[in-house]
XYZ file of C-alpha atoms in Angstrom:
735
model
C -41.944 -26.749 4.104
C -42.927 -29.359 6.722
C -45.285 -30.950 4.207
C -42.461 -31.232 1.653
C -40.137 -32.795 4.228
C -42.794 -35.393 5.014
C -43.146 -36.178 1.309
C -39.379 -36.595 0.960
C -39.381 -39.006 3.913
C -42.275 -40.962 2.397
C -40.546 -41.288 -0.973
C -37.254 -42.276 0.658
C -39.082 -45.034 2.545
C -40.666 -46.287 -0.674
C -37.230 -46.511 -2.280
C -35.716 -48.289 0.745
C -38.395 -50.975 0.535
C -37.617 -51.571 -3.137
C -40.653 -49.839 -4.655
C -39.715 -48.573 -8.128
C -42.957 -46.878 -9.161
C -46.022 -45.313 -7.593
C -49.379 -46.002 -9.181
C -51.711 -43.121 -9.734
C -53.503 -43.214 -6.368
C -50.240 -42.982 -4.423
C -48.794 -40.450 -6.876
C -51.896 -38.265 -6.693
C -51.844 -38.424 -2.923
C -48.432 -36.768 -3.094
C -49.645 -34.280 -5.727
C -52.522 -33.326 -3.436
C -50.153 -32.699 -0.521
C -48.153 -30.426 -2.832
C -51.255 -28.328 -3.434
C -51.904 -29.589 -6.961
C -55.541 -29.954 -8.023
C -56.378 -33.672 -8.303
C -59.592 -35.531 -9.047
C -61.627 -36.961 -6.185
C -61.497 -40.777 -6.192
C -62.421 -43.821 -4.112
C -60.251 -46.943 -3.958
C -61.958 -50.340 -3.658
C -60.607 -53.892 -3.724
C -63.615 -55.877 -4.937
C -66.244 -55.678 -7.648
C -69.016 -55.801 -5.031
C -67.792 -52.574 -3.414
C -67.459 -50.370 -6.490
C -71.189 -49.644 -7.117
C -71.382 -47.914 -3.743
C -68.316 -45.855 -4.590
C -69.923 -44.884 -7.906
C -73.068 -43.774 -6.121
C -70.959 -41.644 -3.779
C -69.040 -39.797 -6.522
C -72.074 -39.715 -8.835
C -72.569 -41.088 -12.348
C -71.118 -40.851 -14.969
C -67.913 -42.301 -13.556
C -64.487 -43.429 -14.687
C -63.264 -46.853 -13.572
C -59.569 -47.654 -13.448
C -57.782 -50.865 -12.576
C -54.521 -50.775 -10.648
C -52.034 -53.608 -11.194
C -48.432 -54.274 -10.253
C -45.821 -53.228 -12.840
C -48.562 -51.857 -15.099
C -47.497 -48.273 -15.730
C -49.757 -47.314 -18.631
C -53.329 -48.330 -17.884
C -55.009 -47.025 -21.030
C -52.845 -49.132 -23.347
C -53.499 -52.172 -21.125
C -57.276 -51.732 -21.249
C -57.490 -50.789 -17.575
C -59.466 -47.564 -18.016
C -63.187 -47.215 -18.817
C -64.742 -43.769 -19.090
C -68.320 -42.483 -19.258
C -69.882 -45.323 -17.262
C -73.533 -44.527 -16.506
C -74.894 -47.765 -14.997
C -74.053 -50.402 -12.407
C -74.200 -53.244 -14.948
C -71.661 -51.600 -17.239
C -69.526 -50.765 -14.219
C -69.353 -54.400 -13.082
C -68.770 -55.690 -16.607
C -65.816 -53.313 -17.039
C -64.431 -54.339 -13.651
C -64.556 -58.064 -14.513
C -62.659 -57.463 -17.764
C -59.985 -55.463 -15.930
C -59.494 -58.168 -13.312
C -59.169 -60.745 -16.069
C -56.564 -58.677 -17.930
C -54.510 -58.011 -14.800
C -54.594 -61.561 -13.440
C -52.504 -62.070 -10.323
C -51.055 -58.566 -10.667
C -54.430 -56.943 -9.859
C -54.413 -54.652 -6.816
C -57.495 -52.416 -6.709
C -60.085 -50.300 -8.501
C -60.280 -46.529 -8.572
C -63.668 -44.894 -9.049
C -63.623 -41.261 -10.173
C -66.251 -38.783 -11.347
C -66.224 -38.105 -15.088
C -64.519 -34.717 -15.388
C -66.146 -32.587 -18.057
C -63.887 -30.460 -20.217
C -62.892 -30.061 -23.840
C -59.215 -29.326 -23.179
C -56.554 -31.763 -21.994
C -52.949 -30.988 -21.124
C -50.037 -32.984 -19.768
C -47.345 -32.096 -17.265
C -44.390 -33.987 -15.951
C -40.780 -34.232 -14.892
C -37.885 -36.385 -16.015
C -34.186 -36.577 -15.206
C -31.962 -35.717 -18.134
C -28.490 -37.312 -17.792
C -26.818 -34.006 -18.697
C -29.111 -31.285 -17.384
C -30.815 -32.959 -14.433
C -34.527 -32.495 -13.628
C -36.586 -31.107 -16.522
C -40.208 -29.942 -16.221
C -42.583 -30.498 -19.155
C -45.941 -28.960 -20.056
C -47.869 -29.654 -23.232
C -51.016 -30.731 -25.019
C -52.222 -33.927 -23.361
C -54.573 -36.825 -23.810
C -54.144 -39.713 -26.221
C -52.652 -37.418 -28.886
C -49.818 -36.148 -26.693
C -47.129 -38.296 -28.326
C -48.400 -37.605 -31.845
C -48.641 -33.812 -31.519
C -45.556 -33.348 -29.337
C -46.630 -29.785 -28.583
C -44.710 -29.299 -25.377
C -42.474 -26.812 -23.595
C -39.511 -27.840 -21.451
C -37.692 -25.932 -18.722
C -35.001 -26.970 -16.282
C -35.871 -27.077 -12.591
C -35.967 -25.103 -10.387
C -38.539 -22.885 -12.073
C -38.870 -19.183 -11.345
C -42.021 -17.145 -11.954
C -40.907 -16.025 -15.425
C -40.193 -19.666 -16.364
C -43.740 -20.632 -15.387
C -45.258 -17.873 -17.511
C -43.039 -18.707 -20.492
C -44.002 -22.380 -20.353
C -47.642 -21.414 -20.800
C -47.026 -18.646 -23.339
C -44.695 -20.689 -25.567
C -47.112 -23.551 -26.148
C -48.067 -23.684 -29.827
C -51.666 -24.396 -28.851
C -51.713 -21.575 -26.299
C -55.086 -20.500 -27.690
C -56.479 -23.386 -25.605
C -55.549 -21.412 -22.498
C -57.950 -18.647 -23.490
C -61.771 -18.907 -23.492
C -62.578 -21.906 -25.698
C -65.900 -23.083 -27.171
C -68.028 -21.702 -24.369
C -65.589 -22.674 -21.605
C -63.747 -20.167 -19.422
C -60.080 -19.270 -19.808
C -57.715 -21.556 -17.942
C -56.904 -20.518 -14.403
C -53.215 -19.761 -15.009
C -52.327 -19.587 -11.326
C -53.701 -23.075 -10.656
C -51.944 -24.389 -13.751
C -48.689 -22.788 -12.642
C -49.134 -24.377 -9.210
C -48.932 -27.786 -10.893
C -45.668 -26.919 -12.666
C -44.274 -25.274 -9.529
C -45.149 -28.375 -7.514
C -43.354 -30.618 -10.000
C -40.296 -28.352 -9.819
C -40.297 -28.374 -6.013
C -40.641 -32.158 -5.933
C -37.807 -32.617 -8.420
C -35.421 -30.426 -6.438
C -36.342 -31.864 -3.034
C -36.484 -35.555 -3.987
C -33.454 -36.833 -5.944
C -35.026 -40.277 -5.784
C -37.791 -39.310 -8.227
C -36.731 -40.143 -11.767
C -39.943 -39.340 -13.644
C -43.390 -37.903 -13.022
C -46.235 -38.088 -15.528
C -49.569 -36.256 -15.212
C -51.712 -37.027 -18.252
C -54.351 -35.897 -18.770
C -54.642 -32.648 -16.893
C -58.249 -31.801 -17.802
C -59.521 -28.226 -17.836
C -63.028 -27.965 -16.374
C -65.576 -25.668 -18.048
C -64.892 -23.068 -15.337
C -61.178 -23.065 -16.281
C -59.909 -25.105 -13.323
C -57.258 -27.752 -14.089
C -57.735 -31.231 -12.597
C -55.130 -33.995 -12.619
C -57.047 -37.210 -13.343
C -54.096 -39.563 -13.842
C -50.555 -39.681 -12.591
C -47.442 -41.817 -12.351
C -44.152 -41.579 -10.498
C -40.965 -43.569 -11.227
C -38.396 -43.862 -8.425
C -34.698 -44.717 -8.284
C -31.963 -44.889 -5.709
C -30.227 -41.485 -5.640
C -26.828 -43.177 -5.904
C -27.886 -44.380 -9.364
C -27.717 -40.799 -10.595
C -24.431 -39.745 -12.164
C -22.444 -37.347 -10.007
C -20.393 -35.050 -12.234
C -17.175 -33.716 -10.780
C -15.863 -30.768 -12.739
C -12.151 -30.080 -12.505
C -11.733 -26.575 -11.113
C -9.339 -24.442 -13.110
C -7.230 -21.428 -12.220
C -8.786 -18.483 -14.065
C -5.667 -16.403 -13.496
C -3.732 -19.082 -15.373
C -6.327 -19.027 -18.169
C -5.969 -15.243 -18.434
C -2.179 -15.620 -18.511
C -2.499 -18.151 -21.338
C -4.091 -15.451 -23.474
C -1.470 -12.866 -22.403
C 1.920 -14.635 -22.483
C 5.239 -12.818 -22.617
C 7.128 -15.871 -23.850
C 5.928 -18.711 -26.105
C 7.630 -21.982 -26.983
C 6.457 -23.768 -30.129
C 7.345 -27.377 -29.308
C 7.437 -29.398 -32.512
C 8.466 -26.494 -34.747
C 8.943 -27.475 -38.393
C 10.726 -26.014 -41.418
C 8.111 -27.443 -43.796
C 5.412 -24.919 -44.841
C 1.905 -26.224 -44.318
C 2.757 -28.352 -41.285
C 1.317 -27.268 -37.952
C 4.797 -26.756 -36.550
C 5.484 -24.208 -39.285
C 2.067 -22.590 -39.714
C 1.499 -21.659 -36.066
C 4.794 -19.857 -35.396
C 4.501 -18.236 -38.840
C 1.192 -16.700 -37.786
C 2.642 -15.649 -34.450
C 5.489 -13.789 -36.157
C 3.239 -12.342 -38.862
C 0.731 -11.150 -36.263
C 3.349 -8.983 -34.617
C 3.617 -10.724 -31.234
C 5.697 -8.460 -29.044
C 7.048 -11.072 -26.640
C 9.729 -13.723 -27.129
C 9.136 -16.758 -29.336
C 11.170 -19.943 -28.972
C 11.203 -22.676 -31.601
C 11.845 -26.182 -30.240
C 12.816 -29.221 -32.338
C 15.260 -32.047 -31.423
C 17.160 -31.474 -34.677
C 18.111 -27.921 -33.754
C 19.460 -25.717 -36.542
C 17.376 -22.857 -37.918
C 13.771 -22.480 -39.073
C 12.573 -19.377 -40.886
C 16.045 -17.948 -40.297
C 15.720 -18.253 -36.518
C 17.643 -20.405 -34.072
C 15.950 -23.609 -32.933
C 16.343 -25.076 -29.435
C 16.756 -28.839 -29.234
C 14.983 -29.077 -25.880
C 12.988 -26.892 -23.574
C 15.850 -27.081 -21.078
C 18.097 -25.246 -23.534
C 15.928 -22.126 -23.314
C 17.208 -19.518 -20.875
C 14.564 -18.198 -18.523
C 10.901 -19.102 -18.141
C 8.308 -20.068 -20.744
C 4.810 -18.748 -20.107
C 3.027 -20.744 -22.790
C 3.836 -23.894 -24.740
C 2.154 -24.579 -28.080
C 2.628 -28.296 -28.652
C 2.422 -30.184 -31.954
C 4.511 -33.291 -31.176
C 2.940 -36.784 -31.458
C 0.492 -37.726 -28.700
C 2.715 -40.356 -27.086
C 5.508 -37.797 -26.554
C 3.446 -35.077 -24.908
C 3.600 -36.430 -21.369
C 7.411 -36.382 -21.481
C 7.297 -32.580 -21.885
C 5.529 -31.946 -18.565
C 8.594 -32.087 -16.237
C 10.541 -29.665 -18.449
C 7.589 -27.296 -18.696
C 7.204 -27.393 -14.930
C 10.875 -26.381 -14.550
C 10.246 -23.500 -16.941
C 7.292 -22.347 -14.789
C 4.942 -22.724 -17.738
C 1.440 -21.499 -16.910
C -0.326 -22.965 -19.900
C -0.194 -25.405 -22.779
C -2.179 -25.237 -26.003
C -2.168 -28.855 -27.131
C -2.693 -28.919 -30.905
C -1.866 -32.610 -31.140
C -4.624 -35.099 -31.959
C -4.687 -38.835 -31.218
C -6.255 -38.684 -27.770
C -9.810 -39.328 -26.593
C -11.241 -38.842 -30.073
C -9.523 -42.023 -31.370
C -10.771 -44.493 -28.766
C -10.027 -46.068 -25.400
C -6.227 -46.013 -25.701
C -6.341 -42.345 -26.588
C -8.680 -41.645 -23.678
C -6.289 -43.256 -21.217
C -3.375 -41.307 -22.680
C -5.346 -38.061 -22.453
C -6.215 -38.723 -18.805
C -2.565 -39.406 -17.975
C -1.391 -36.191 -19.651
C -4.054 -34.116 -17.891
C -3.223 -35.616 -14.512
C 0.486 -34.886 -14.997
C -0.217 -31.335 -16.210
C -2.572 -30.620 -13.306
C 0.010 -31.889 -10.850
C 2.582 -29.548 -12.429
C 0.199 -26.589 -12.266
C -0.078 -26.324 -16.059
C -3.401 -25.363 -17.643
C -4.139 -27.257 -20.871
C -6.362 -26.060 -23.714
C -7.217 -28.957 -26.004
C -5.981 -31.447 -27.042
C -6.995 -31.690 -30.688
C -7.421 -27.930 -31.025
C -6.628 -25.594 -33.916
C -5.164 -22.869 -31.749
C -6.196 -19.516 -30.381
C -5.724 -15.785 -30.720
C -5.884 -12.579 -28.696
C -5.744 -9.564 -31.023
C -5.440 -7.226 -28.022
C -2.037 -8.804 -27.338
C -1.118 -9.202 -31.044
C -1.248 -12.939 -30.374
C -2.240 -15.121 -33.321
C -1.577 -18.835 -33.673
C -4.467 -20.710 -35.197
C -5.068 -22.888 -38.225
C -6.045 -19.837 -40.282
C -3.793 -17.124 -41.632
C -6.254 -14.604 -40.259
C -5.489 -11.520 -38.202
C -8.763 -9.868 -37.151
C -8.529 -6.516 -35.432
C -9.023 -6.143 -31.666
C -12.646 -5.948 -30.633
C -15.198 -7.111 -28.080
C -16.433 -10.456 -29.467
C -15.084 -13.630 -27.858
C -15.312 -16.882 -29.846
C -15.016 -20.432 -28.538
C -15.482 -23.283 -30.983
C -15.472 -27.051 -30.555
C -14.749 -27.241 -34.272
C -11.376 -25.794 -35.144
C -12.158 -25.588 -38.848
C -15.360 -23.646 -38.304
C -13.711 -21.419 -35.711
C -10.804 -20.434 -37.916
C -13.210 -19.816 -40.788
C -15.089 -17.400 -38.530
C -11.815 -15.612 -37.781
C -11.156 -15.187 -41.484
C -14.682 -13.847 -42.077
C -14.338 -11.489 -39.113
C -11.109 -10.093 -40.554
C -12.726 -9.700 -43.963
C -15.802 -7.901 -42.599
C -13.972 -5.710 -40.095
C -15.513 -7.355 -37.007
C -13.252 -6.959 -33.982
C -12.357 -10.014 -31.893
C -11.658 -10.077 -28.165
C -10.246 -13.605 -28.208
C -10.645 -16.952 -29.946
C -10.035 -20.470 -28.688
C -10.577 -23.826 -30.292
C -11.596 -25.850 -27.230
C -10.787 -29.223 -28.814
C -11.462 -32.242 -26.602
C -11.880 -30.002 -23.535
C -9.874 -32.400 -21.410
C -9.181 -29.680 -18.828
C -10.670 -26.348 -19.897
C -14.309 -26.703 -20.966
C -16.782 -24.475 -22.750
C -18.275 -23.677 -19.354
C -14.879 -22.501 -18.070
C -14.466 -20.180 -21.037
C -17.895 -18.705 -20.344
C -16.948 -18.041 -16.733
C -13.721 -16.372 -17.859
C -15.474 -14.112 -20.364
C -18.080 -13.257 -17.744
C -15.466 -11.406 -15.695
C -13.452 -10.086 -18.651
C -13.963 -6.336 -19.093
C -13.052 -6.361 -22.795
C -15.683 -8.960 -23.754
C -19.100 -7.625 -24.759
C -20.439 -10.564 -26.783
C -19.698 -14.307 -26.578
C -20.080 -16.595 -29.612
C -20.070 -20.381 -29.208
C -20.020 -23.273 -31.634
C -20.640 -26.500 -29.760
C -21.538 -30.068 -30.587
C -21.857 -31.420 -27.044
C -21.475 -30.414 -23.429
C -19.766 -32.451 -20.738
C -21.778 -31.063 -17.858
C -25.178 -29.793 -18.939
C -26.159 -28.342 -15.579
C -22.911 -26.401 -15.255
C -23.309 -25.200 -18.850
C -26.812 -23.948 -18.063
C -25.766 -22.183 -14.861
C -22.706 -20.569 -16.482
C -24.710 -19.415 -19.490
C -27.491 -17.976 -17.325
C -25.042 -15.894 -15.286
C -23.191 -14.715 -18.384
C -26.362 -13.840 -20.322
C -27.457 -11.471 -17.573
C -24.569 -9.147 -18.418
C -23.455 -10.100 -21.951
C -25.266 -11.657 -24.924
C -24.343 -15.252 -25.723
C -24.859 -16.419 -29.319
C -24.671 -20.141 -30.037
C -24.622 -22.439 -33.038
C -25.255 -26.080 -32.172
C -23.829 -28.774 -34.408
C -25.840 -31.988 -34.762
C -29.200 -30.340 -34.088
C -31.111 -33.025 -35.991
C -29.746 -36.046 -34.113
C -32.538 -37.179 -31.845
C -31.267 -38.620 -28.582
C -32.985 -41.922 -27.905
C -34.107 -42.272 -24.297
C -34.998 -45.500 -22.616
C -37.886 -44.144 -20.588
C -40.734 -45.913 -18.919
C -43.143 -42.993 -18.891
C -44.716 -40.924 -21.667
C -42.951 -37.783 -20.472
C -39.448 -39.176 -20.758
C -40.132 -40.907 -24.050
C -41.287 -37.723 -25.738
C -38.258 -35.591 -24.938
C -35.154 -35.745 -27.117
C -31.656 -34.600 -26.213
C -31.996 -31.781 -28.738
C -35.226 -30.485 -27.217
C -33.749 -30.421 -23.715
C -30.669 -28.586 -24.941
C -32.805 -26.043 -26.801
C -34.937 -25.519 -23.712
C -31.843 -24.935 -21.585
C -30.558 -22.357 -24.068
C -33.884 -20.511 -24.178
C -34.151 -20.492 -20.391
C -30.550 -19.267 -20.046
C -31.083 -16.383 -22.463
C -28.807 -17.796 -25.178
C -29.504 -16.609 -28.729
C -29.396 -19.698 -30.959
C -28.646 -19.387 -34.668
C -28.731 -21.874 -37.524
C -25.795 -20.900 -39.767
C -22.137 -20.008 -39.067
C -22.406 -16.545 -40.642
C -25.290 -15.743 -38.297
C -22.803 -15.883 -35.424
C -20.874 -13.010 -36.963
C -24.076 -11.183 -37.896
C -25.175 -11.262 -34.271
C -21.705 -10.203 -33.199
C -21.908 -7.231 -35.564
C -25.169 -5.879 -34.159
C -24.445 -6.571 -30.492
C -21.002 -4.969 -30.637
C -22.023 -1.998 -32.778
C -25.572 -0.910 -31.931
C -27.651 0.083 -28.898
C -30.091 -2.496 -27.589
C -33.657 -2.072 -28.883
C -36.278 -1.177 -26.281
C -38.851 -3.421 -27.960
C -39.703 -5.239 -31.162
C -41.441 -2.611 -33.308
C -39.585 -1.956 -36.568
C -39.859 0.869 -39.077
C -38.734 -0.005 -42.611
C -37.402 2.449 -45.198
C -36.723 1.124 -48.668
C -35.545 2.433 -52.027
C -38.129 0.253 -53.755
C -41.399 -1.462 -52.857
C -40.406 -5.106 -53.385
C -37.734 -5.170 -50.741
C -40.118 -3.512 -48.309
C -42.711 -6.248 -48.825
C -40.124 -9.023 -48.388
C -38.707 -7.398 -45.266
C -42.177 -6.982 -43.763
C -42.854 -10.693 -44.270
C -39.515 -11.585 -42.700
C -40.192 -9.372 -39.689
C -43.509 -11.121 -39.123
C -41.931 -14.562 -39.475
C -39.210 -13.756 -36.934
C -41.468 -12.164 -34.349
C -40.924 -8.469 -35.098
C -43.779 -6.009 -35.372
C -44.211 -3.614 -38.290
C -46.580 -0.972 -36.848
C -48.743 1.413 -38.839
C -47.390 4.913 -39.230
C -49.038 7.574 -37.107
C -50.944 10.392 -38.774
C -48.326 12.921 -37.636
C -45.365 11.070 -39.124
C -47.226 10.589 -42.426
C -47.797 14.338 -42.542
C -44.098 15.012 -41.905
C -43.011 12.541 -44.593
C -45.495 14.110 -47.037
C -43.373 17.266 -47.006
C -40.340 15.548 -48.517
C -41.737 12.625 -50.558
C -43.782 12.713 -53.786
C -47.549 12.298 -53.567
C -47.379 8.685 -54.732
C -45.189 7.358 -51.868
C -46.563 4.380 -49.939
C -48.037 6.362 -47.003
C -47.341 3.417 -44.748
C -44.733 1.203 -43.102
C -42.609 0.190 -45.035
C -41.784 3.708 -46.197
C -41.045 3.447 -49.928
C -39.018 6.498 -50.992
C -39.735 5.486 -54.603
C -36.171 5.624 -55.878
C -35.601 9.281 -55.013
C -32.123 10.333 -56.178
C -31.840 13.332 -53.845
C -29.333 12.166 -51.163
C -31.098 14.269 -48.518
C -34.419 12.427 -48.842
C -33.342 9.154 -47.124
C -31.595 11.165 -44.396
C -34.744 13.130 -43.644
C -36.985 10.039 -43.702
C -34.624 8.033 -41.518
C -34.565 10.714 -38.845
C -38.332 11.137 -38.903
C -38.728 7.408 -38.313
C -36.231 7.418 -35.457
C -38.065 10.342 -33.832
C -41.257 8.280 -33.875
C -42.143 6.712 -30.517
C -43.882 3.901 -32.371
C -40.653 2.256 -33.529
C -37.781 0.698 -31.602
C -35.461 0.115 -34.574
C -35.138 0.994 -38.258
C -34.156 -1.215 -41.185
C -33.184 0.784 -44.281
C -32.708 -0.929 -47.619
C -31.065 -0.050 -50.903
C -29.573 3.376 -50.194
C -26.151 2.010 -49.273
C -24.575 0.349 -52.313
C -26.520 2.457 -54.800
C -23.191 3.931 -55.971
C -22.534 0.639 -57.763
C -25.562 1.257 -59.970
C -24.160 4.721 -60.619
C -20.776 3.192 -61.486
C -22.396 0.808 -63.927
C -24.361 3.616 -65.537
C -21.225 5.784 -65.839
C -19.311 2.935 -67.478
C -22.117 2.334 -69.966
C -22.446 6.040 -70.816
C -18.683 6.269 -71.292
C -18.881 3.533 -73.910
C -21.979 4.893 -75.604
C -21.432 8.667 -75.565
C -18.247 9.993 -77.175
C -18.842 13.328 -75.490
C -18.201 11.817 -72.056
C -14.560 11.553 -71.013
C -13.038 9.111 -68.521
C -12.309 12.048 -66.233
C -15.975 13.060 -66.267
C -17.099 9.491 -65.550
C -14.551 9.143 -62.728
C -15.731 12.390 -61.201
C -19.322 11.175 -61.377
C -18.436 7.887 -59.629
C -16.305 9.630 -57.000
C -19.233 11.894 -56.185
C -21.492 8.864 -55.707
C -18.932 7.301 -53.365
C -18.652 10.513 -51.363
C -22.428 10.732 -50.946
C -22.572 7.110 -49.819
C -19.860 7.719 -47.241
C -21.740 10.767 -45.969
C -24.968 8.804 -45.705
C -23.264 5.915 -43.924
C -21.795 8.215 -41.290
C -25.133 9.999 -40.914
C -26.871 6.706 -40.034
C -24.401 6.231 -37.189
C -24.862 9.793 -35.986
C -28.618 9.213 -35.845
C -28.088 5.903 -34.039
C -26.166 7.754 -31.375
C -28.605 10.683 -31.252
C -31.755 8.588 -30.744
C -30.337 5.488 -29.041
C -32.105 3.102 -31.406
C -30.508 0.433 -33.595
C -30.299 1.276 -37.309
C -29.629 -1.728 -39.550
C -28.829 -1.345 -43.245
C -29.161 -3.618 -46.265
C -26.828 -2.827 -49.147
C -28.278 -2.654 -52.639
C -25.062 -4.130 -54.094
C -21.630 -4.917 -52.659
C -18.047 -4.885 -53.897
C -14.527 -4.974 -52.445
C -15.103 -1.633 -50.712
C -18.249 -2.834 -48.931
C -18.036 -3.896 -45.298
C -20.338 -5.193 -42.598
C -19.141 -2.547 -40.141
C -18.162 1.094 -40.543
C -16.204 2.582 -37.640
C -15.808 6.231 -36.665
C -13.383 7.167 -33.910
C -15.551 10.033 -32.668
C -18.769 7.961 -32.463
C -19.689 5.257 -29.945
C -21.649 3.131 -32.395
C -20.905 1.737 -35.858
C -22.688 1.484 -39.163
C -24.011 -2.047 -39.737
C -24.905 -3.282 -43.231
C -25.947 -6.697 -44.475
C -26.121 -8.038 -48.044
C -29.715 -9.319 -47.701
C -32.953 -8.440 -45.869
C -33.086 -11.879 -44.257
C -29.736 -11.493 -42.511
C -30.676 -8.004 -41.319
C -34.040 -9.132 -39.928
C -32.652 -12.248 -38.240
C -29.894 -10.238 -36.557
C -32.335 -7.615 -35.289
C -34.758 -10.347 -34.155
C -31.948 -11.903 -32.109
C -31.380 -8.590 -30.362
C -35.094 -8.293 -29.603
C -35.239 -11.846 -28.201
C -32.354 -11.035 -25.911
C -34.008 -7.784 -24.811
C -37.229 -9.652 -23.989
C -35.300 -12.245 -21.985
C -33.546 -9.519 -19.992
C -36.859 -7.794 -19.315
C -38.652 -11.026 -18.418
C -35.960 -12.135 -15.970
C -35.692 -8.698 -14.412
C -32.104 -8.202 -15.544
C -32.818 -5.617 -18.265
C -29.953 -3.244 -18.874
């Protein structure tokens, strides 16, 4: 600790004297004090003195020239490696002095470090997320390969291990071409030292260690380094407006709502939102407010808020942007706790809108009114029969909370959730997030007993560090599933070191999500798929999957998908093969996937499914083609009815009804087995129709039946659960 304090003092003194960067000898001196392994070197000022230094360290040597404002020596021709003689040493030195001119400072003489493997490590300050630690493949190909892993500082032990294990070229960490495996503890000491420096020294903007050479015995050695400094006051201090979470809860549970800007014209926001509130069965009082008065939808309209008797808990506002601020005094008199500001025309339209938004938020905050939005498409809380969003959707109460920065996408998700029977805890379109941010919603859902899963669609965050901290806390108790809009936009960074230049905004955001335990998806429907499995199934204990299929092709495809998404498909044990032999024909696959070869006996898939769930070798089961088979039966019955005059419609109907009954029995049985064995069972329907659903609920069972229309969606959903399980286990928060 004393050593670190001394380093902080040293760096502060450098900054006070106007030094903006530390060349490699000064940087490595600090690395050495932090316990990082650095190369031995001798500094000399003149050409006459370097032969003696070379004799001391022993040929072959590396010669480096240090010059003012020259951050990247290799590109400037200030590095010569593999020098074996005094003549070549002096010749290289003369060329370096000539290139540097008046900026020349000194020479560094180092031993040539042998080793086939080169890595890079570093730190840079991200404007949103703060200090970020980087580890990757190094050397001259570092920028071209861009094989690197990022994590936000401070790093814990599990972060250090993940940085090494998630490198694409992690095989280089193992024994390689006659050289020993990398000493992981020494390598982790480098990353830990960078993290400690970043957290202790706000004046360090960037650190670059490249290359970090691995000696034949596996020891890492830092042979080059760079440190960029800045005055701490140059860093952006983010002040997050603290919100009243009781007021946020009250906004989702109002007893009285005023729709300010109510309209008699169908399709307008002022008509659509109260229509949905009435249609959704809201049990409190609803007030319609419009200066014209009269009636709308057969209900009396108040000309002003002042005309309403009693208090208004929540105002849903659709009036033009320039009239919103005039509502604040009246809402304050009505003791309004919240405002959902649907109106657009604020920050999203430019500087004038930004100023107007700031004025409205300041007035609302002064009046004690919490504002969601502006530029939002509404919200809902099915548990309170509260629906007023841009979609005529009324999903049933459930445990999945949705927050979306895109109103259109959010309301589409609500409609899909209603269609597929997925229960919703609450939905909010966060809009411009002028007062209540995505991070605030996460904190609220963290303490909400009814929320089991949180789904987010975001395009940007206002405070990356707060987002990361909120998500990390939330993920420890509830899964967070996120879809990021604009994933392909690479954030350009003006960086003066290799480390900063290589990292894009997208890569930092992805690293923060991985570190925080967030499950990222790529398509909107994947949000609901993840919601379905998290809210309906037990968590898997691991990633080994047993597959049962009606036909071989689907089994092959599903096996490939499992491999691609990091799931294991283990071989069946001898005992389970023997048990399956008793119920399957001799020509079944005798392996995983278990192909039941189109057996029509409805008991066969039940028996096989239970045998697989009994097996200690699997953590989850995917079954394909049994559910939805009734539709093939229906098609066959219809064809026979047309072709065979001896078959009556009553006979065909009876045949189809029997197929439906068997499917319903099988579906329930899968849920009973899920509950009995505590393992997730995920189904893939052979075909779907208007009766098919994603979820099948049973009041007397804790879990639900989950069915997807394709193997890919089933595998990706299960893989998301396994990733979350691994994160919980790795961070020591497994539940």
